Tab-separated table of C-alpha atoms in Angstrom:
chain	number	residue	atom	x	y	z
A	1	UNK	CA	0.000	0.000	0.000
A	2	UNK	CA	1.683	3.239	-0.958
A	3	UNK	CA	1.797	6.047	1.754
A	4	UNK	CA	2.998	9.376	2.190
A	5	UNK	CA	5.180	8.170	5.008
A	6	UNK	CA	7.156	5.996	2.894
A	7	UNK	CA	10.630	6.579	1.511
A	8	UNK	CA	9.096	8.021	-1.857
A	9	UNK	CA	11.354	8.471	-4.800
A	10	UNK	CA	11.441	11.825	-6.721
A	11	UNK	CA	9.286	11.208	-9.994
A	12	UNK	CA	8.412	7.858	-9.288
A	13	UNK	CA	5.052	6.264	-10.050
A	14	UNK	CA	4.386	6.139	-6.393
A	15	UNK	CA	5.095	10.078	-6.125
A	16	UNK	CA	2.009	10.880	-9.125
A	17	UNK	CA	-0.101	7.871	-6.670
A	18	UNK	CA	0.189	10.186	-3.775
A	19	UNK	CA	0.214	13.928	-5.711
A	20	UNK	CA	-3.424	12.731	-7.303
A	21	UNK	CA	-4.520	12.328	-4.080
A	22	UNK	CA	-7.254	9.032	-4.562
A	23	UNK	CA	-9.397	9.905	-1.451
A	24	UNK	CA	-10.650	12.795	-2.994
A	25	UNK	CA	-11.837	10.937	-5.909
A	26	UNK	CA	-15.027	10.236	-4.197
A	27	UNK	CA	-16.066	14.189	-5.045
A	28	UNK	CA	-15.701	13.381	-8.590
A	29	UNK	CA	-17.495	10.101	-8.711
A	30	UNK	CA	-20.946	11.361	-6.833
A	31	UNK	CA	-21.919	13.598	-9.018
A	32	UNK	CA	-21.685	11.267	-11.959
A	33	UNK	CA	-23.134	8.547	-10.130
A	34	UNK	CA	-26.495	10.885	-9.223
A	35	UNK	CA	-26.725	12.229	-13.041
A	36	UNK	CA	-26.590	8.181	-14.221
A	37	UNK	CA	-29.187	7.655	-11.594
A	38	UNK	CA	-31.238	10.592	-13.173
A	39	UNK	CA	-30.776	9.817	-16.699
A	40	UNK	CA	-31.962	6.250	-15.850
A	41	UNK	CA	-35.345	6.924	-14.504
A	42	UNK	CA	-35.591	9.989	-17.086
A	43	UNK	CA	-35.136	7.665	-19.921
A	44	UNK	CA	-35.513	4.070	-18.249
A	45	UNK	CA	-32.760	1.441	-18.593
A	46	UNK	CA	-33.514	0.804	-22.108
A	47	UNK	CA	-32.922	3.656	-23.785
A	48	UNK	CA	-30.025	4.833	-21.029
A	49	UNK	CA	-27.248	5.513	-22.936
A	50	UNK	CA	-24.185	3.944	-20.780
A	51	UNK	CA	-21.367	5.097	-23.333
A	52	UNK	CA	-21.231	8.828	-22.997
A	53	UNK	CA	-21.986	8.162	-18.920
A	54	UNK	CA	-18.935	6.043	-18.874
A	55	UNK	CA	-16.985	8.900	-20.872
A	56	UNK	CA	-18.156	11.490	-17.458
A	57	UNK	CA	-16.900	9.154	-15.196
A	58	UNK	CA	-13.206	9.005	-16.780
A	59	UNK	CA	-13.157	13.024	-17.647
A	60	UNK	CA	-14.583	13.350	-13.743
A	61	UNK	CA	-11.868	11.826	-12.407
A	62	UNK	CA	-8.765	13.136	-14.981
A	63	UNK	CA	-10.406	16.581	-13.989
A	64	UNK	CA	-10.490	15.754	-10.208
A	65	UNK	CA	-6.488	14.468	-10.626
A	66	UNK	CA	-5.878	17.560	-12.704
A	67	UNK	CA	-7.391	19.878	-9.486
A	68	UNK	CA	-5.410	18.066	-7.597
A	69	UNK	CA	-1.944	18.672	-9.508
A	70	UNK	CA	-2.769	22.148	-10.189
A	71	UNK	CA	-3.003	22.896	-6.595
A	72	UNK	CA	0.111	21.070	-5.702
A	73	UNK	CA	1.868	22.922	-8.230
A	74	UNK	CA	0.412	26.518	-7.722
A	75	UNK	CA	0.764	26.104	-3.290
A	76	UNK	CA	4.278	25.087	-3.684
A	77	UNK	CA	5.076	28.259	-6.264
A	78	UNK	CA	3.390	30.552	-3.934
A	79	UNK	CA	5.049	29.270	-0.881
A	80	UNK	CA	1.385	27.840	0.422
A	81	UNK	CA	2.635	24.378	1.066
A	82	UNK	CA	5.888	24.727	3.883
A	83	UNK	CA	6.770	21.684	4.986
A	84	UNK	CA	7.316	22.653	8.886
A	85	UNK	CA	3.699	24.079	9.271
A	86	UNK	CA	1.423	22.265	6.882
A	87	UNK	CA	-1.036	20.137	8.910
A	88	UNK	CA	-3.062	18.727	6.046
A	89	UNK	CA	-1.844	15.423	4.072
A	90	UNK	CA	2.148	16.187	2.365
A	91	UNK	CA	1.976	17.854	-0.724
A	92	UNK	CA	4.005	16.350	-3.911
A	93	UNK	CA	6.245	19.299	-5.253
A	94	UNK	CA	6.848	20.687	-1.680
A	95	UNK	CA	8.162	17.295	-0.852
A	96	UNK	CA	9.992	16.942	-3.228
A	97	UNK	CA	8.249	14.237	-4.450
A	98	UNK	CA	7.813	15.609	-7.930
A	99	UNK	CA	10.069	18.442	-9.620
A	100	UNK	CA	8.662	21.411	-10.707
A	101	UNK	CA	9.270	20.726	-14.237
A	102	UNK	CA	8.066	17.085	-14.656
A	103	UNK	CA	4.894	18.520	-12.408
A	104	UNK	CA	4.167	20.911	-15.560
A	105	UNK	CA	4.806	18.677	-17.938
A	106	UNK	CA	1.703	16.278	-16.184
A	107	UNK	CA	-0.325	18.934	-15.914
A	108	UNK	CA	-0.565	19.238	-19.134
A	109	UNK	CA	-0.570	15.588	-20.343
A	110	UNK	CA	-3.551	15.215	-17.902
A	111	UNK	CA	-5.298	18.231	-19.094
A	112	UNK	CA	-5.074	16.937	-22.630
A	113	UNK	CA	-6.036	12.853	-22.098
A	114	UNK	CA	-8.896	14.817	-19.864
A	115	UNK	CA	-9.976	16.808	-23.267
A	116	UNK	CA	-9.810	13.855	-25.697
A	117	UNK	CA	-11.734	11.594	-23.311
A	118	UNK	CA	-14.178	14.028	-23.076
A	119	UNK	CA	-14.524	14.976	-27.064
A	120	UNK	CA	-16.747	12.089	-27.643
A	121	UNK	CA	-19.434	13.620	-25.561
A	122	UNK	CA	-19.834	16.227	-28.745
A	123	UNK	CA	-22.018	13.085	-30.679
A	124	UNK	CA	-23.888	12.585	-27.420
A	125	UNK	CA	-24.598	16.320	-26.568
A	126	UNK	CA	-23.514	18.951	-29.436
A	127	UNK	CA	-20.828	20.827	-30.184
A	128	UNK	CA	-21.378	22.921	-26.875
A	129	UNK	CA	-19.655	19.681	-24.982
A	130	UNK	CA	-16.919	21.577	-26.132
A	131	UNK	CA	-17.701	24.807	-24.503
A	132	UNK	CA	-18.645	22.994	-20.990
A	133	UNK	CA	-15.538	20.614	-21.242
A	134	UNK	CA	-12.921	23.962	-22.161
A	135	UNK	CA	-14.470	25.771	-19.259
A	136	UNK	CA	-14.047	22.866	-16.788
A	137	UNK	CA	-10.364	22.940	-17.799
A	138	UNK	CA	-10.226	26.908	-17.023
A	139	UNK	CA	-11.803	26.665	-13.752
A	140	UNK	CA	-9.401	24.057	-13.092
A	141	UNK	CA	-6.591	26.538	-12.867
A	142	UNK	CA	-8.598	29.467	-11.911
A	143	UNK	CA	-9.525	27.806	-8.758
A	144	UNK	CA	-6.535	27.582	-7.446
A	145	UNK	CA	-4.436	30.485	-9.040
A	146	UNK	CA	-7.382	32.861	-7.883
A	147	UNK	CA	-10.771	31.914	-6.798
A	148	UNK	CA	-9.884	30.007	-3.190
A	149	UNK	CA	-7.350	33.376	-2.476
A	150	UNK	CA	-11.138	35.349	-2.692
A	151	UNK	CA	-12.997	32.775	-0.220
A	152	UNK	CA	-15.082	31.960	-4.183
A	153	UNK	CA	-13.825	27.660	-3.737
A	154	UNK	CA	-16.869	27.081	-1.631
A	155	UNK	CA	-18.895	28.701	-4.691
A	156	UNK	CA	-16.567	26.931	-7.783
A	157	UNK	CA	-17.482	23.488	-5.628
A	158	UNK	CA	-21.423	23.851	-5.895
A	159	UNK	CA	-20.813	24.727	-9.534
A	160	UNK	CA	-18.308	22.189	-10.866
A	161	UNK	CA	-18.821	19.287	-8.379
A	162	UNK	CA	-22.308	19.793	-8.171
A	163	UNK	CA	-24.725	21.445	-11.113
A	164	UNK	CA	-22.315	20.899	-14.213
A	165	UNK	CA	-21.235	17.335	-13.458
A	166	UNK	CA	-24.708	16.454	-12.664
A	167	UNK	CA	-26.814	18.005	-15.163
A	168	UNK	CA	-24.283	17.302	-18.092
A	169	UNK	CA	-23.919	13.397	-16.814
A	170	UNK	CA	-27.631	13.519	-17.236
A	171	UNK	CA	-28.031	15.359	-20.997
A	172	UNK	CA	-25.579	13.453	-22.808
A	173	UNK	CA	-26.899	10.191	-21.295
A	174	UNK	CA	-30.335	10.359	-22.461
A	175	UNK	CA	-32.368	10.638	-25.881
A	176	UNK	CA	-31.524	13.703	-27.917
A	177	UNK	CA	-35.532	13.943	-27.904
A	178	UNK	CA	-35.515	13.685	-24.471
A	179	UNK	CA	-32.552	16.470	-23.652
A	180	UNK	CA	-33.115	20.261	-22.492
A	181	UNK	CA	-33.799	22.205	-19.526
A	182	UNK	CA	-34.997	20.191	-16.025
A	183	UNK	CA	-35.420	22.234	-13.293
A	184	UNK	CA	-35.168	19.214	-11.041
A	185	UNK	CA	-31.952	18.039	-12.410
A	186	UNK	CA	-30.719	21.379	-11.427
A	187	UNK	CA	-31.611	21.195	-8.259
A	188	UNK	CA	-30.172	18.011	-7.046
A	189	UNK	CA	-27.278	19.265	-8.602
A	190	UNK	CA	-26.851	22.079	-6.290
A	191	UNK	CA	-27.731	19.539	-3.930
A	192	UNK	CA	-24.808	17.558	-4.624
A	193	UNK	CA	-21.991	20.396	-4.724
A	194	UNK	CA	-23.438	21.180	-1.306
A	195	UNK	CA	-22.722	18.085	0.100
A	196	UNK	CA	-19.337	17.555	-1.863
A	197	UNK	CA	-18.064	21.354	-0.438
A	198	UNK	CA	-18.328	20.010	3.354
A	199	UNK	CA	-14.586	18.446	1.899
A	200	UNK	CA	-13.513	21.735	0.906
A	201	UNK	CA	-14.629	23.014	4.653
A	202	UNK	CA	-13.012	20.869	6.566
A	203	UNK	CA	-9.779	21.503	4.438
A	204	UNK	CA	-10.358	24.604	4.965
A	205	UNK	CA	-11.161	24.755	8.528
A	206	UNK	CA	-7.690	22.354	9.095
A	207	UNK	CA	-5.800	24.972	7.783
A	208	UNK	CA	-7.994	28.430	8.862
A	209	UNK	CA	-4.849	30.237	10.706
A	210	UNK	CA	-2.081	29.006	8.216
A	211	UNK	CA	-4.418	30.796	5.733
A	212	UNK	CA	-5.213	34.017	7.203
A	213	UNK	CA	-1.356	34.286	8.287
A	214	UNK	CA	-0.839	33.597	4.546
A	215	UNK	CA	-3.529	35.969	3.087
A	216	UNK	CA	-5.559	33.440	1.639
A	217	UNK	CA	-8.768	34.897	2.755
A	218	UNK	CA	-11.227	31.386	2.286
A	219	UNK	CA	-14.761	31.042	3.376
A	220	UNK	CA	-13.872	30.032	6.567
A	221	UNK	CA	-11.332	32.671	7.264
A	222	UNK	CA	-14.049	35.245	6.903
A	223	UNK	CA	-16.683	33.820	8.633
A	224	UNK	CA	-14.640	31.939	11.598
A	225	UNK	CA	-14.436	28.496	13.208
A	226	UNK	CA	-17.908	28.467	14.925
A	227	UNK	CA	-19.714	29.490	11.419
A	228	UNK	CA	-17.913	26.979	9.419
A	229	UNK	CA	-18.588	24.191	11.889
A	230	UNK	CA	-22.157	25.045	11.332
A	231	UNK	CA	-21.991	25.062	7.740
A	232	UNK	CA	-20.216	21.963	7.928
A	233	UNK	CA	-23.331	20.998	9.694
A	234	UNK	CA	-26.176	21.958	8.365
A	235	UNK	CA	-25.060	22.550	4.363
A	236	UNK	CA	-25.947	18.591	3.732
A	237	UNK	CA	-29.280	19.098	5.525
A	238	UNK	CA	-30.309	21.812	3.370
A	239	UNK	CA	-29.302	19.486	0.220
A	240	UNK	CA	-31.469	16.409	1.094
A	241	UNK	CA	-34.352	19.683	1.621
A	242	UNK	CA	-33.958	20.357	-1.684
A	243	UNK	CA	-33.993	16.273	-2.695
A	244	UNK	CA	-37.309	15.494	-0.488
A	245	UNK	CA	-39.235	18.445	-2.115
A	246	UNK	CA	-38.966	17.288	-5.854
A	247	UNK	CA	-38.710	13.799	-5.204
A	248	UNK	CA	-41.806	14.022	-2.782
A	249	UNK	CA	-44.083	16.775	-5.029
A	250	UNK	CA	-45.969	13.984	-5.902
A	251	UNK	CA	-48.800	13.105	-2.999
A	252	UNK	CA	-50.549	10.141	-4.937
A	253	UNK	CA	-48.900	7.996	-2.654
A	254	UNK	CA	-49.758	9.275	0.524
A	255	UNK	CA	-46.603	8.937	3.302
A	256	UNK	CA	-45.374	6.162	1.425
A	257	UNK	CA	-42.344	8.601	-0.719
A	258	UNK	CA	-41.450	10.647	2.582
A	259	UNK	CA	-41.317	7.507	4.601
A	260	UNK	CA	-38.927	5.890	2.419
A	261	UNK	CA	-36.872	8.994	1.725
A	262	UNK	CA	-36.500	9.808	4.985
A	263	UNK	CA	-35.464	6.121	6.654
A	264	UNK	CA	-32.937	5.884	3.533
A	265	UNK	CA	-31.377	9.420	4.450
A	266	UNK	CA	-30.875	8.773	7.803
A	267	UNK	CA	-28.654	5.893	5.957
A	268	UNK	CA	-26.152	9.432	5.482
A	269	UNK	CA	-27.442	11.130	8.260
A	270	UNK	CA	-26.051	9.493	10.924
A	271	UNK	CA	-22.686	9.038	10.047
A	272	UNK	CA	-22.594	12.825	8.906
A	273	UNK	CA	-23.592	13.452	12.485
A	274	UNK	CA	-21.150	11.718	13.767
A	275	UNK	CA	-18.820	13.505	11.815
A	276	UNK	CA	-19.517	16.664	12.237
A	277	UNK	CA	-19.244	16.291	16.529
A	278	UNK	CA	-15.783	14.907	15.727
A	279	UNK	CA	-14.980	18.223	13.737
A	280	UNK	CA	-15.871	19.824	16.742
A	281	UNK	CA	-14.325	17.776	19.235
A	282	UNK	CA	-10.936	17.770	17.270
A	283	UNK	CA	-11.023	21.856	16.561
A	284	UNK	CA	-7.759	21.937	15.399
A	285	UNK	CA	-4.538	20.540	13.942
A	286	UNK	CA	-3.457	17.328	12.184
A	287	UNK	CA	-6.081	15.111	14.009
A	288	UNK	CA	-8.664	16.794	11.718
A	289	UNK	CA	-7.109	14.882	8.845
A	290	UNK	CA	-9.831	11.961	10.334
A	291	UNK	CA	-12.184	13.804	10.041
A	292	UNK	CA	-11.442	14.487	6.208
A	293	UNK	CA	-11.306	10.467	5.447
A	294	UNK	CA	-14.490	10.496	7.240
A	295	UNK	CA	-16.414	13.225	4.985
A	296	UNK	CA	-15.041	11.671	1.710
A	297	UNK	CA	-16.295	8.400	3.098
A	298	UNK	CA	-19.704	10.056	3.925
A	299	UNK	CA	-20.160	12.037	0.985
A	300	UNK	CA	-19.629	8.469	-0.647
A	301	UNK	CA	-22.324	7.480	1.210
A	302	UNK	CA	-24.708	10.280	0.046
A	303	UNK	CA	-23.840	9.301	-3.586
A	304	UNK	CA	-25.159	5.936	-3.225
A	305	UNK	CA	-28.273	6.957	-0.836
A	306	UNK	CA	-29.903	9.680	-3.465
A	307	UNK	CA	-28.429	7.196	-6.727
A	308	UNK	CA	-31.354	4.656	-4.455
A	309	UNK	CA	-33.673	7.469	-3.327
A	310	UNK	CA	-34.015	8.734	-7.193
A	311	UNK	CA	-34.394	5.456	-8.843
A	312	UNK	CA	-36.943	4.671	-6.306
A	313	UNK	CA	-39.135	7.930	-6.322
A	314	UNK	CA	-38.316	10.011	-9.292
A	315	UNK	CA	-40.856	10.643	-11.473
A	316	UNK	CA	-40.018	12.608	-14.896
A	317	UNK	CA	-42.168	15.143	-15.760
């Protein structure tokens, strides 16, 4: 099993293992995983089109790895990432890991295999895939270079882990008859980048005085510990709001939707609970790297719970 603790040699394979940073994959795979769900019960398993959904989850994660590199890259340029005072997981190019140089060169080769993974989609969706697919590559950079400096990564996350990887998992995976605008879609998209940004908050939290002593002014930084710990909270109860209404609109049933909703979210629930008291309880330094193995495995959690809850209750309109 390869760790950061081991003896890691500078450009090795091991050293790109540990700078794409696999727990956080998770974020990348929920999203797709809720748009499949969606495009399933919006066009049923027969005309489901598994291709192009395939095609998300590969660009998902070479976009998620790409993140990942970026912000290795851009932290250790800026001076972000010192070795003595870090208290999140080891970072690649501050380690040493990975040179600068070779670092660039991979950001680029994954930027690229990201791009012509995701050209297919073009036959599946229109030439706009382009557009969507360009802009996720942008945001890539800007989210490190300038958006999480401007406390804007809580926003980027609702947006890019949330609305676009949802609703766009969903269009290209359905009918061309079938595709357009779904306000539902929409919302359990913002849904999902709700739940996925409780991992940016906790990183975020971890790190809240090495950032405001570095001037990196994050959501957190402005609105302080006790805010974010509520946020941390309460963001994922808002989200499964937003789930229950649309997936519930429909009373024909009687109590039978809500009661099933409601017993499969306490599925996430509960361990989010838990969670969240051990943010809490920690408050501060390297012990709160627990707590971010537990939200990734949580937010895992989530994925699977609404994939259930939407093939269960979701009616197309």
């Amino acid at each position: 099993m390869i760790s950061e603790n081991d003896n890691v040699k500078t450009n090795s394979f091991e050293a790109w293992v540990l700078a794409a940073r696999p727990k956080t994959l998770t974020g990348a795979s929920v999203p797709v995983m809720i748009g499949v769900a969606l495009a399933i019960t919006t066009a049923g398993w027969h005309d489901f089109m598994i291709l192009p959904a395939i095609l998300c989850f590969l660009f998902a994660f070479l976009m998620q790895i790409d993140s990942n590199l970026i912000n290795d890259y851009f932290d250790c340029v800026h001076g972000n990432d010192d070795v003595q005072t870090r208290l999140g997981p080891k970072r690649a190019c501050a380690e040493g890991w990975i040179t600068l140089p070779v670092m660039r060169r991979g950001l680029v080769i994954v930027s690229a295999v990201a791009c012509i993974i995701g050209l297919p989609l073009i036959w599946f969706g229109g030439w706009e895939m382009i557009i969507v697919g360009a802009v996720c590559v942008l945001f890539a950079f800007l989210y490190t270079t300038f958006f999480s400096y401007k406390g804007l990564g809580d926003l980027l996350v609702i947006v890019f882990f949330g609305i676009v990887p949802v609703y766009f998992t969903w269009y290209v995976s359905i009918p061309d008859s079938m595709q357009g605008f779904d306000a539902n879609v929409l919302i359990t998209g913002i849904s999902c980048g709700l739940v996925i940004d409780t991992l940016l908050l906790i990183n975020n939290y971890r790190d809240r005085s090495n950032d405001r002593r570095d001037g990196k002014i994050t959501l957190v930084v402005r609105l302080g510990a006790k805010w974010a710990e509520r946020l941390y909270r309460y963001l994922p109860v808002v989200a499964q709001i937003l789930i229950f209404c649309f997936l519930t609109i429909d009373t024909s049933d009687g109590f039978v939707k809500p009661l099933i909703f409601i017993l499969t979210a306490l599925i996430y629930e509960f361990p989010h609970f838990k969670t969240a008291r051990k943010l809490v309880e920690i408050n501060h330094g390297k012990q709160l790297n627990r707590v971010l193995g537990m939200t990734a495995r949580d937010m895992f959690i989530f994925g699977l719970v609404t994939s259930v809850q939407i093939l269960l209750m979701y009616q197309p309109m």
